[in-house]
Short mmCIF file of C-alpha atoms in Angstrom, two decimals:
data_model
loop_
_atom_site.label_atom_id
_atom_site.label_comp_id
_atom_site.label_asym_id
_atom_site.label_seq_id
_atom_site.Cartn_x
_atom_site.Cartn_y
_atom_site.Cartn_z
CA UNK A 146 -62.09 154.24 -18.13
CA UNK A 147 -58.98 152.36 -17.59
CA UNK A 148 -57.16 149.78 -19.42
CA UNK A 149 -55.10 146.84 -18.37
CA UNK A 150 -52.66 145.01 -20.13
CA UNK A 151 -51.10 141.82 -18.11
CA UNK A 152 -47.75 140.81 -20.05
CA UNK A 153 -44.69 137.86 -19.08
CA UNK A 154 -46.89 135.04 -19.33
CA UNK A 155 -45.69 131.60 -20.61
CA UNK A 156 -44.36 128.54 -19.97
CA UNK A 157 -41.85 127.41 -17.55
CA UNK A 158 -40.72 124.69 -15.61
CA UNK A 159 -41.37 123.80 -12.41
CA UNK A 160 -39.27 125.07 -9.67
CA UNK A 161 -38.57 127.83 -12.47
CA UNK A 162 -39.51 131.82 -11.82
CA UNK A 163 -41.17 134.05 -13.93
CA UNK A 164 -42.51 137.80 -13.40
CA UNK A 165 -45.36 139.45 -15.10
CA UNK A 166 -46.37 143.09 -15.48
CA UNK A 167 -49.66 144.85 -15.68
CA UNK A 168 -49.35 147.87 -17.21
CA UNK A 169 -52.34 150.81 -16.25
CA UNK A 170 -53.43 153.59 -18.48
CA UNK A 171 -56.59 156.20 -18.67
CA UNK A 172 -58.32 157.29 -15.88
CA UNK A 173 -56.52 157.51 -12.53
CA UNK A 174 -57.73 157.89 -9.25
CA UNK A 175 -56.74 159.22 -5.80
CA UNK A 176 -56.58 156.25 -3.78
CA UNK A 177 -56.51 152.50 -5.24
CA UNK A 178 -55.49 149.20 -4.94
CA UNK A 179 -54.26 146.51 -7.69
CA UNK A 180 -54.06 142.93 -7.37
CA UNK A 181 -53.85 139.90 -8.79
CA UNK A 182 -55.79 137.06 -9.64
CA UNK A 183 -55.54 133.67 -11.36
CA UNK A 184 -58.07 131.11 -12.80
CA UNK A 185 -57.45 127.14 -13.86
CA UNK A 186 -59.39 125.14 -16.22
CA UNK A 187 -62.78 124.42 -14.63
CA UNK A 188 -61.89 126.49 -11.19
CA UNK A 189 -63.35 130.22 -9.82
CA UNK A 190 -61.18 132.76 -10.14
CA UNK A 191 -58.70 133.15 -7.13
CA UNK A 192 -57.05 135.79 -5.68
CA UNK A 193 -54.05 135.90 -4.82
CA UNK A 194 -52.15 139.53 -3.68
CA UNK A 195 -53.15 142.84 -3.76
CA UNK A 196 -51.07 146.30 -3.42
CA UNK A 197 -52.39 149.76 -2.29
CA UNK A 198 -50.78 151.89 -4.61
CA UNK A 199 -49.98 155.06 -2.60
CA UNK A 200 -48.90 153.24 0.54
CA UNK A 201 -47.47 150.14 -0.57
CA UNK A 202 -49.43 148.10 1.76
CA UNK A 203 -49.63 144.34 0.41
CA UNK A 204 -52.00 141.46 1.37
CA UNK A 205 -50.74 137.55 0.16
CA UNK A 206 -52.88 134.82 0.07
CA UNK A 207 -51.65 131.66 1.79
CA UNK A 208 -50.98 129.34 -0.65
CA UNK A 209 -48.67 132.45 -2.64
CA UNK A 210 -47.36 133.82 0.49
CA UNK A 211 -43.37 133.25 0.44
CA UNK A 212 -42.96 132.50 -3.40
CA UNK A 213 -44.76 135.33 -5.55
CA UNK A 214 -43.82 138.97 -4.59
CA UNK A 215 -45.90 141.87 -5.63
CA UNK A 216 -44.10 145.02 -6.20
CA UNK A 217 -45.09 148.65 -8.23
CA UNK A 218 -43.83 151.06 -10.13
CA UNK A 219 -45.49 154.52 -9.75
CA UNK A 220 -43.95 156.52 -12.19
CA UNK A 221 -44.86 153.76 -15.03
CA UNK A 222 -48.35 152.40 -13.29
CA UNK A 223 -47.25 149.17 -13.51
CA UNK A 224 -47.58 146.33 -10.76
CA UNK A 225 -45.51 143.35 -11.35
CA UNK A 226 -45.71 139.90 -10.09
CA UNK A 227 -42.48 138.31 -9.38
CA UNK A 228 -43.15 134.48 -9.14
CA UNK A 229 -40.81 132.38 -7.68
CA UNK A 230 -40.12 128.31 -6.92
CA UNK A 231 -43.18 127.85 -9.39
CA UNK A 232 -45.72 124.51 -9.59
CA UNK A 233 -47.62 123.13 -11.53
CA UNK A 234 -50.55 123.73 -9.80
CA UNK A 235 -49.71 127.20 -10.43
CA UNK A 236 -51.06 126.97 -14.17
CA UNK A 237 -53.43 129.33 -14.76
CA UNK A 238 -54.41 132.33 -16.51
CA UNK A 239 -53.83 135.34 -14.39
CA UNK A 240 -55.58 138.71 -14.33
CA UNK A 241 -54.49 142.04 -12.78
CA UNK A 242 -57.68 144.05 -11.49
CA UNK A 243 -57.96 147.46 -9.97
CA UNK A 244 -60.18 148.35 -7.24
CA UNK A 245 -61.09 151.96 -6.16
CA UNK A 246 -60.52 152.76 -2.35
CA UNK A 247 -61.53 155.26 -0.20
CA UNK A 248 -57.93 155.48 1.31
CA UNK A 249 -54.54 154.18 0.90
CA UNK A 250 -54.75 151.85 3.59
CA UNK A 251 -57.22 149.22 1.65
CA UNK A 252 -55.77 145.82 0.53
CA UNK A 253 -59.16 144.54 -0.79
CA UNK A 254 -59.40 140.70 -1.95
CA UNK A 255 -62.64 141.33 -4.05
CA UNK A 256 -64.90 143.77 -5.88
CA UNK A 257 -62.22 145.07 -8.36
CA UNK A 258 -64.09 147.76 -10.83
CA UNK A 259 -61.36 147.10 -13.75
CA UNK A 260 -59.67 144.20 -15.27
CA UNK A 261 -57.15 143.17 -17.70
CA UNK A 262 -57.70 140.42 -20.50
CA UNK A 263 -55.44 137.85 -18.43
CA UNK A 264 -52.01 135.80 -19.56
CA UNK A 265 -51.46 132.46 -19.74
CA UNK A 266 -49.13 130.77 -17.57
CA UNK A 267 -48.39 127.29 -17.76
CA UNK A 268 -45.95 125.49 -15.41
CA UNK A 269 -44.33 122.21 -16.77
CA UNK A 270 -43.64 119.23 -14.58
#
């Protein structure tokens, strides 16, 4: 199995910035992706980047795409999620997934096998 913990949630004001971490542990794999995903009170779950892990490819979402950064560290299996020029809008409790690839080259936006227990971020206007 593998575990997920999500950490760096919180509150902070709008136009603020605020990164948080997903740290990986138990059983690895040859070739997978992580991403991340977000849901608001009374919404689906969204998602919003994704990273292959041995290639670094990313994939953003458009309404992330210029203000959160996904980035990785190998040797510690964690993928952060450097959020930038937040809104309110952006409240939400966000998960970190991983999804199982057949090759480094996947950025999948769905079917993630694992999940962490999510973090609460809440932007302030």
């Amino acid at each position: 199995q593998v575990q997920l913990v999500e950490s760096g949630g919180g509150l902070v004001q709008a136009g603020g910035s605020l990164r948080l971490s997903c740290a990986a542990s138990g059983r690895t794999f040859s070739n997978y992706a992580m991403g991340w995903f977000r849901q608001a009170p009374g919404k689906e779950r969204e998602f919003l980047v994704c990273i292959s892990w041995s290639r670094g490819l990313t994939y953003y979402t458009d309404s992330v795409k210029g203000r959160f950064i996904i980035s990785r560290d190998n040797a510690k299996r964690t993928v952060y999620l450097q959020m930038t020029d937040v809104k309110p809008e952006d409240t939400a409790v966000y998960y970190c997934a991983l999804h199982r690839t057949t090759t480094g080259w996947e950025v999948p936006t769905y079917g993630y096998n694992y999940w962490g227990q999510g973090t609460q971020v809440t932007v302030s206007s």
